[in-house]
mmCIF file of C-alpha atoms in Angstrom:
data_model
loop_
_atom_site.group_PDB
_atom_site.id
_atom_site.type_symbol
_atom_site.label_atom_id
_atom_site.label_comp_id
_atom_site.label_asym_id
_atom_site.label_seq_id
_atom_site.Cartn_x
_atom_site.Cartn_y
_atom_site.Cartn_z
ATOM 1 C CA UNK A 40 -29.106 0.597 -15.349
ATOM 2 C CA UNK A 41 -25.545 -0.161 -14.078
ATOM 3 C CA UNK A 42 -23.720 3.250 -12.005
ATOM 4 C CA UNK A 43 -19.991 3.392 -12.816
ATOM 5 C CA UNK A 44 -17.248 6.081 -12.223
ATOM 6 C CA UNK A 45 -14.766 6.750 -14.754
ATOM 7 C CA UNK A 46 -10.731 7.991 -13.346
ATOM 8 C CA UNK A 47 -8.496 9.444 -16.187
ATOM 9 C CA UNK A 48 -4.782 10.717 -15.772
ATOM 10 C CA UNK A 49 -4.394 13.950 -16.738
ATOM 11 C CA UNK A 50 -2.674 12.772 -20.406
ATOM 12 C CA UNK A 51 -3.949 10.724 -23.080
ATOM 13 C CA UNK A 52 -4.335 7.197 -21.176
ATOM 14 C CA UNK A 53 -1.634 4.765 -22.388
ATOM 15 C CA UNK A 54 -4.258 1.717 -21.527
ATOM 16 C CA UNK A 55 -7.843 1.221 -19.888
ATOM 17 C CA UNK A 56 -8.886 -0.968 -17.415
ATOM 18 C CA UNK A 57 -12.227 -1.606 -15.565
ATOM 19 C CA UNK A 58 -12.110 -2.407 -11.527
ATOM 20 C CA UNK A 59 -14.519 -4.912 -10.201
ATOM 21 C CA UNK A 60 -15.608 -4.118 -6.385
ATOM 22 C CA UNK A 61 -15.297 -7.005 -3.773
ATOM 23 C CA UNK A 62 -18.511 -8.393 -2.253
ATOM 24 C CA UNK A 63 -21.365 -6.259 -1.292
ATOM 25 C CA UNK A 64 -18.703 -3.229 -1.260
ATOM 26 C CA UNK A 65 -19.389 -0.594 -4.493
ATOM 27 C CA UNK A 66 -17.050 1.383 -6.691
ATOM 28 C CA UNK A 67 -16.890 4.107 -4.201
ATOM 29 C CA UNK A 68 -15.609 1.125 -1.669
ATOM 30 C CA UNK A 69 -11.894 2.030 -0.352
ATOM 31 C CA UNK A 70 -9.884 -0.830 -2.552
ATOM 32 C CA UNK A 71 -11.911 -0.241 -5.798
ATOM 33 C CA UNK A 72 -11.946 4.055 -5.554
ATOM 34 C CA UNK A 73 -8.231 3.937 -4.443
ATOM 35 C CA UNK A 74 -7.008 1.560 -7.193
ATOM 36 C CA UNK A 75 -8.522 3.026 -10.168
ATOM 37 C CA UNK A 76 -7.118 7.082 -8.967
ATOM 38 C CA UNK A 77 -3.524 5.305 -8.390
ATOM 39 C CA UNK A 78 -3.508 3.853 -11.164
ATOM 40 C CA UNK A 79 -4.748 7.125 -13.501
ATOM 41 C CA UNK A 80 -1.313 8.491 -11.709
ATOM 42 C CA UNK A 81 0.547 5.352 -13.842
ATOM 43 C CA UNK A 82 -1.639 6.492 -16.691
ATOM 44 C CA UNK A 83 -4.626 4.146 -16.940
ATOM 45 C CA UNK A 84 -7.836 5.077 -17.316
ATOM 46 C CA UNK A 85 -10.247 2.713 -15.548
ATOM 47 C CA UNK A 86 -13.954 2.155 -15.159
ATOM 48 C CA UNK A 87 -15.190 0.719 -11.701
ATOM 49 C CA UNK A 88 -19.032 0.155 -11.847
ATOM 50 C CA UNK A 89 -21.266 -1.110 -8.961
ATOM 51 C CA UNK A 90 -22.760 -4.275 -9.706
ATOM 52 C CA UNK A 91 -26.427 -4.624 -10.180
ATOM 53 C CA UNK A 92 -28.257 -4.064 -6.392
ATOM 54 C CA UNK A 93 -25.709 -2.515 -4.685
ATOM 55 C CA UNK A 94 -24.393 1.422 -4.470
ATOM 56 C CA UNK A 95 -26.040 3.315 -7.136
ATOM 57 C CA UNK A 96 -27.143 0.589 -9.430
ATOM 58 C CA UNK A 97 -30.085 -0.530 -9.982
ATOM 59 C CA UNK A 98 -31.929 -4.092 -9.816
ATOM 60 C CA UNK A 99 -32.404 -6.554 -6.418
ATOM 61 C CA UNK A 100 -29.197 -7.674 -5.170
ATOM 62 C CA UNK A 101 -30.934 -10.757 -3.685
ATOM 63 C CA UNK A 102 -31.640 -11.754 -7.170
ATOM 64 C CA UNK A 103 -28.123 -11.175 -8.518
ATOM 65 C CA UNK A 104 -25.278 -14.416 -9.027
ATOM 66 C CA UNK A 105 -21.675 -14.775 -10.073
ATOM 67 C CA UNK A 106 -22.920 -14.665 -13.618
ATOM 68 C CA UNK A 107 -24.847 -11.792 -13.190
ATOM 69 C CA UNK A 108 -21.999 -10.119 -11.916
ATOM 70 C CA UNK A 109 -19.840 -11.568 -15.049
ATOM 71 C CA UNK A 110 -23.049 -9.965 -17.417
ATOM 72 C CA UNK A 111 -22.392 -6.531 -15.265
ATOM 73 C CA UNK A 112 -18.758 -6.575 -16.411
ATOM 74 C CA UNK A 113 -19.357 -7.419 -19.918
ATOM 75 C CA UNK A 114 -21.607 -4.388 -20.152
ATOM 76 C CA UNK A 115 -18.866 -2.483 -18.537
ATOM 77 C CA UNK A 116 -16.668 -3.309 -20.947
ATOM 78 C CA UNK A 117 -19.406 -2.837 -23.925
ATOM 79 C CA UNK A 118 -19.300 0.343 -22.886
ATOM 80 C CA UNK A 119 -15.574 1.553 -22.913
ATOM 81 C CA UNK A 120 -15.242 0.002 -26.473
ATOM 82 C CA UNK A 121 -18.129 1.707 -27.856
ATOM 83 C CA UNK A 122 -17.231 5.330 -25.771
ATOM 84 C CA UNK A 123 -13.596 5.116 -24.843
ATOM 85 C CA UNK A 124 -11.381 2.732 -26.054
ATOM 86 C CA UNK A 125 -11.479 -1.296 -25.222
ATOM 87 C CA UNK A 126 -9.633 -2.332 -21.813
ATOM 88 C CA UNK A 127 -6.622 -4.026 -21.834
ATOM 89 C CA UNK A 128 -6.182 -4.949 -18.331
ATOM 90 C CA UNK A 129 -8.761 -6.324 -15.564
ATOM 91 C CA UNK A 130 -8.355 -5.780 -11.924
ATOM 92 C CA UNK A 131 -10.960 -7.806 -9.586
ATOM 93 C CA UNK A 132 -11.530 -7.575 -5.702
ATOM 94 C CA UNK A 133 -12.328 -10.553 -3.908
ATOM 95 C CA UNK A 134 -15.431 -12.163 -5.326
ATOM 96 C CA UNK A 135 -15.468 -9.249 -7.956
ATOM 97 C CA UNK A 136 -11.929 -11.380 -8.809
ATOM 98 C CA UNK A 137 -14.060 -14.240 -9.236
ATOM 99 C CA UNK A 138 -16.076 -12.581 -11.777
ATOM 100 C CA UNK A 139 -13.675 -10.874 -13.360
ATOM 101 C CA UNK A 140 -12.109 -14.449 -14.037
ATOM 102 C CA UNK A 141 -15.110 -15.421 -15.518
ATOM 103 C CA UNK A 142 -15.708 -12.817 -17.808
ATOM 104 C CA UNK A 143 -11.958 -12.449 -18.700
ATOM 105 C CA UNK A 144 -12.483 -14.557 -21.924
ATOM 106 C CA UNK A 145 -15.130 -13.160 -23.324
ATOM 107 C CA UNK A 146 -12.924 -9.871 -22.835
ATOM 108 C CA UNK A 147 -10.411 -10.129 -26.682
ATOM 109 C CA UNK A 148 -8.720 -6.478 -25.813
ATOM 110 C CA UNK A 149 -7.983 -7.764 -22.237
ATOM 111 C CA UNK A 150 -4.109 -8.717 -21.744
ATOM 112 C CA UNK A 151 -3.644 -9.371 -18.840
ATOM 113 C CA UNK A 152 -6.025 -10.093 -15.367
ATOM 114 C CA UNK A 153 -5.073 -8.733 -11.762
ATOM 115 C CA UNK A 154 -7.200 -10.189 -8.861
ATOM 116 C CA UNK A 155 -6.883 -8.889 -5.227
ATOM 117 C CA UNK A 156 -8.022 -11.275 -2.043
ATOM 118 C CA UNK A 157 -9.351 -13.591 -5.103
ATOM 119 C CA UNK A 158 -11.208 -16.732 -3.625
ATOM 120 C CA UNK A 159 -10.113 -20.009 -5.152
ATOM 121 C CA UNK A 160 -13.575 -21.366 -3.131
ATOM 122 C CA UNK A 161 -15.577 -18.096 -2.947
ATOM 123 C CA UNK A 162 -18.292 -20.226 -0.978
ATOM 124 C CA UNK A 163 -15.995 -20.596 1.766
ATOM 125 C CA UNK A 164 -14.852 -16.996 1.575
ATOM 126 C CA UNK A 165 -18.535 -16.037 2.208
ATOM 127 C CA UNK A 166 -18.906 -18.212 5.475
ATOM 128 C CA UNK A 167 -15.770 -17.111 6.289
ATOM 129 C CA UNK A 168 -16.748 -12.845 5.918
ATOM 130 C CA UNK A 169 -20.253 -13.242 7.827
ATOM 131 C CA UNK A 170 -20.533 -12.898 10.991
ATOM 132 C CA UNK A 171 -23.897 -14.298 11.398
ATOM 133 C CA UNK A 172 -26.189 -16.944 8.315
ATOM 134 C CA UNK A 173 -29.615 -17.625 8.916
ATOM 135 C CA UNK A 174 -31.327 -20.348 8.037
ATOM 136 C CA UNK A 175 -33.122 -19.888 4.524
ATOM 137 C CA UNK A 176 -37.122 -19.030 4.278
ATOM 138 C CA UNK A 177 -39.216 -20.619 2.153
ATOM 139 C CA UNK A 178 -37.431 -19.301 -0.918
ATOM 140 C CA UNK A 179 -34.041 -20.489 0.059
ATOM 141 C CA UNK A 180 -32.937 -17.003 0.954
ATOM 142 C CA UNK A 181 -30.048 -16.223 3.220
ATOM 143 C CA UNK A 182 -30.094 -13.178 5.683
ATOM 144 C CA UNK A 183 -26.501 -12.974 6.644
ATOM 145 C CA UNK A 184 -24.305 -9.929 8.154
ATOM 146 C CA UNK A 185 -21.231 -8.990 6.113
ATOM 147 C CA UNK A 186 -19.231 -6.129 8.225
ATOM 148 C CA UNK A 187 -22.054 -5.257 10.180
ATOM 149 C CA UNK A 188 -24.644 -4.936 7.051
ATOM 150 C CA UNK A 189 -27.193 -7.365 6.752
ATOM 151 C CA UNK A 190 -27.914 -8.585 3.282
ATOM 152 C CA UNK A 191 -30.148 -11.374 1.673
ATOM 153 C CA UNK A 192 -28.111 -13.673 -0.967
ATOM 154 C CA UNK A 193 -30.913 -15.831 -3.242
ATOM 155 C CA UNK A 194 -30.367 -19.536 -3.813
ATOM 156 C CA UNK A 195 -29.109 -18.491 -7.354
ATOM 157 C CA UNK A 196 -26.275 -16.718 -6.158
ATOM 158 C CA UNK A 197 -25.124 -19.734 -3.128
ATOM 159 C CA UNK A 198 -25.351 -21.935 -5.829
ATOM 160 C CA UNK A 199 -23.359 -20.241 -7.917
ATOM 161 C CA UNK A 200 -20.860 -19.560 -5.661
ATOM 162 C CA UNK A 201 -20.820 -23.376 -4.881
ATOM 163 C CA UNK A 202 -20.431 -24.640 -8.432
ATOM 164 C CA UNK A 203 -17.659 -22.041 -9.246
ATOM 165 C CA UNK A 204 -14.618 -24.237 -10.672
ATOM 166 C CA UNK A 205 -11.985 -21.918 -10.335
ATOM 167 C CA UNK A 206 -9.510 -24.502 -12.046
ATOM 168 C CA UNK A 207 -11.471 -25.471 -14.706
ATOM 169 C CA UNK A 208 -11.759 -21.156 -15.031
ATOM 170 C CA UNK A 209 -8.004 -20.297 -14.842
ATOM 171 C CA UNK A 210 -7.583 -22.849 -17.604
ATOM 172 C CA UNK A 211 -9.726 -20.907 -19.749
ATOM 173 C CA UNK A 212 -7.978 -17.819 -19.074
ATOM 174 C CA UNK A 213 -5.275 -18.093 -21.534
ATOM 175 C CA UNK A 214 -3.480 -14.920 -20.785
ATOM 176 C CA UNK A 215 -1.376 -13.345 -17.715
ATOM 177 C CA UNK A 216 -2.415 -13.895 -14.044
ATOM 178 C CA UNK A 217 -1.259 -11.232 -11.339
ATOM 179 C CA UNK A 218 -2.325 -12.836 -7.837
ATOM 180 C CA UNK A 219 -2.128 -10.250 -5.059
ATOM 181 C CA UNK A 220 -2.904 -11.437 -1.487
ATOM 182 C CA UNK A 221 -2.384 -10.230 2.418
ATOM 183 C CA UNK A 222 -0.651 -12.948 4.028
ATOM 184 C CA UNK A 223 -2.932 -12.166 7.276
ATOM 185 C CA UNK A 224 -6.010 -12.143 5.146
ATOM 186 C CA UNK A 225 -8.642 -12.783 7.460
ATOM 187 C CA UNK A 226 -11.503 -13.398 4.894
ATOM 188 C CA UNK A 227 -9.945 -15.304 2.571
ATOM 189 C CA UNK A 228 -6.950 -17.029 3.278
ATOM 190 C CA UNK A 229 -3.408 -16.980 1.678
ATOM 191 C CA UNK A 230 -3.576 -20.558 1.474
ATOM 192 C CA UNK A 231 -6.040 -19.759 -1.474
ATOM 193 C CA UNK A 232 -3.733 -17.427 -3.290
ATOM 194 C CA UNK A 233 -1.034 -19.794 -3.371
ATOM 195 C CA UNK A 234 -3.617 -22.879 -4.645
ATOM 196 C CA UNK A 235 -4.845 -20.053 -7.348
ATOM 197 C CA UNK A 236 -1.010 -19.892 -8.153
ATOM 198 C CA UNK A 237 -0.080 -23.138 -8.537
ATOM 199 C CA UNK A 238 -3.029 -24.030 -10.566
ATOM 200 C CA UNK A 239 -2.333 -21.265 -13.154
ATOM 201 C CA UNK A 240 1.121 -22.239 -13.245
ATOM 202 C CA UNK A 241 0.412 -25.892 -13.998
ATOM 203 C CA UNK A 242 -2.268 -25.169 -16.360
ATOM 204 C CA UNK A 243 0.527 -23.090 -18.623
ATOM 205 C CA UNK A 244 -2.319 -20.902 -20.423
ATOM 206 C CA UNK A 245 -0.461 -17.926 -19.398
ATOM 207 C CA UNK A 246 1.740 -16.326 -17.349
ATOM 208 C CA UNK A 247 1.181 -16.414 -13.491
ATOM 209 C CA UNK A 248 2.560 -14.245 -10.370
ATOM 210 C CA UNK A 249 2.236 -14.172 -6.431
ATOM 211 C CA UNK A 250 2.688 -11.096 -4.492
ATOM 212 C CA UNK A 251 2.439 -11.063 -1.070
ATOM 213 C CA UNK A 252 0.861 -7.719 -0.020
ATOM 214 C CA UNK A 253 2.179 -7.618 3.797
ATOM 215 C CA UNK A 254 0.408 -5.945 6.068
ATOM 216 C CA UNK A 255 -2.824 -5.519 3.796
ATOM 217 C CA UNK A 256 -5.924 -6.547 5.238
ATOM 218 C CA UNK A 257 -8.879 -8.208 2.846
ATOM 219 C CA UNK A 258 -10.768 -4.950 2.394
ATOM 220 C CA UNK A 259 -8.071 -2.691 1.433
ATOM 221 C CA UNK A 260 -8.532 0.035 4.086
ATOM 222 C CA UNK A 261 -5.074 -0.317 5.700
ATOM 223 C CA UNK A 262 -3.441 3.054 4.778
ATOM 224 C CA UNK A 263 -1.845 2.700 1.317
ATOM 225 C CA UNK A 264 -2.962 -0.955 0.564
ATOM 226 C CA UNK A 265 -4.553 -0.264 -2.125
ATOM 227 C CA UNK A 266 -2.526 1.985 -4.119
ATOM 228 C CA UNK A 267 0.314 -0.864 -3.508
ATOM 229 C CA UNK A 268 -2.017 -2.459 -5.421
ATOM 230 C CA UNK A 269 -2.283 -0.497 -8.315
ATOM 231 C CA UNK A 270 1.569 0.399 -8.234
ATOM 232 C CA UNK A 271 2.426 -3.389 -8.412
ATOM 233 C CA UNK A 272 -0.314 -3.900 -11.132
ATOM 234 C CA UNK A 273 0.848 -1.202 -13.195
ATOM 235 C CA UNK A 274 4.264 -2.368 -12.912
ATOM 236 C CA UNK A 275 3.651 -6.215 -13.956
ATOM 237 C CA UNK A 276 0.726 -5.059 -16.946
ATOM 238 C CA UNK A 277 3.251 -2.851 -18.687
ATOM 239 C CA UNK A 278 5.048 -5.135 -21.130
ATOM 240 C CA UNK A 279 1.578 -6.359 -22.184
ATOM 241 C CA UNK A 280 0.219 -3.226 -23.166
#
């Protein structure tokens, strides 16, 4: 059983959207909870869920992959189409970006995809966010320490971090690409964002945009980085609704 939060504006929603939390964060995490109440205030309605093992979801995080976390968001939006009304747009947080790109085109009412922070190598990103990787046990677990919090990631999920070909995704993506990245990201750098960029632009599938959210930090908790965030993205989404 998947735990998700729902934000409306105080009118009929013009659109619906579902947020998708960065790495071992939740939907109560600063970037996703401040990005789905900004953008009610533009008038979309969005669902942010935790993904399965982590905030009030259930099921072993340990056991959980990038296509576990692509199944999560599927549910997710399941759900809205069923008890709401099917999302139209798709905002993802770091490696919540990466599964938001995979589950993008199995999304048909999704127009258009935002990604925050987004990895174009989320194995890298990972190394990059710990501060400390053990070696694995006899299972090929992981202890590492993200922000202080020490977590186990299964061989499942390293592998599928490793084998994620975010080219070979974008191409499938076939619709518009909002790219939104701190230039002094220290997790993931903007290097990334601009590789992500020019491989959605070559690959012609869809619109593509940069913005460079200056003075942002990875996690969203610099004051107001987040609702930038949902500003800019309700901005850009609007002629696709």
């Amino acid at each position: 059983m998947l735990a998700a939060s729902i934000d409306r504006p105080f009118e009929a929603p013009k659109a619906w959207a579902i947020v998708a939390h960065c790495f071992t964060c939740g939907r109560k995490s600063p970037g996703a909870s401040r990005i789905a109440k900004r953008l009610a205030d533009h008038g979309i309605a969005s669902l942010r869920l935790d993904f399965t093992g982590l905030g009030d979801s259930e099921g072993t995080f340990r056991l959980t992959t990038l296509s576990s976390n692509t199944t999560d968001l599927l549910s997710a939006y399941r759900y809205l189409k069923e008890r709401e009304e099917a999302p139209t747009l798709l905002v993802g947080h770091s490696l919540g970006a990466s599964a938001s790109i995979l589950a993008a085109p199995q999304m048909p009412t999704v127009k258009a995809i935002a990604v925050v922070g987004a990895p174009f190598r989320p194995d890298a990103a990972i190394k990059n966010h710990a501060s400390d990787v053990c070696d694995p046990d006899e299972t090929g677990t992981r202890e590492i320490v993200i922000a202080g919090r020490q977590v186990s990631l299964g061989p499942e999920f390293l592998e599928s971090v490793e084998n994620f070909d975010a080219a070979a995704k974008l191409a499938e993506l076939g619709r518009p690409l909002l790219i939104l990245h701190a230039p002094k990201d220290s997790v993931v750098p903007f290097a990334e964002a601009i590789e992500m960029f020019q491989v959605a632009t070559d690959d012609c599938s869809g619109a593509a945009s940069l913005v460079c959210l200056d003075g942002a930090d990875h996690r969203l908790t610099v004051s107001g980085s987040a609702q930038q965030v949902a500003d800019i993205a309700a901005a850009w989404v609007t002629p696709y609704l």
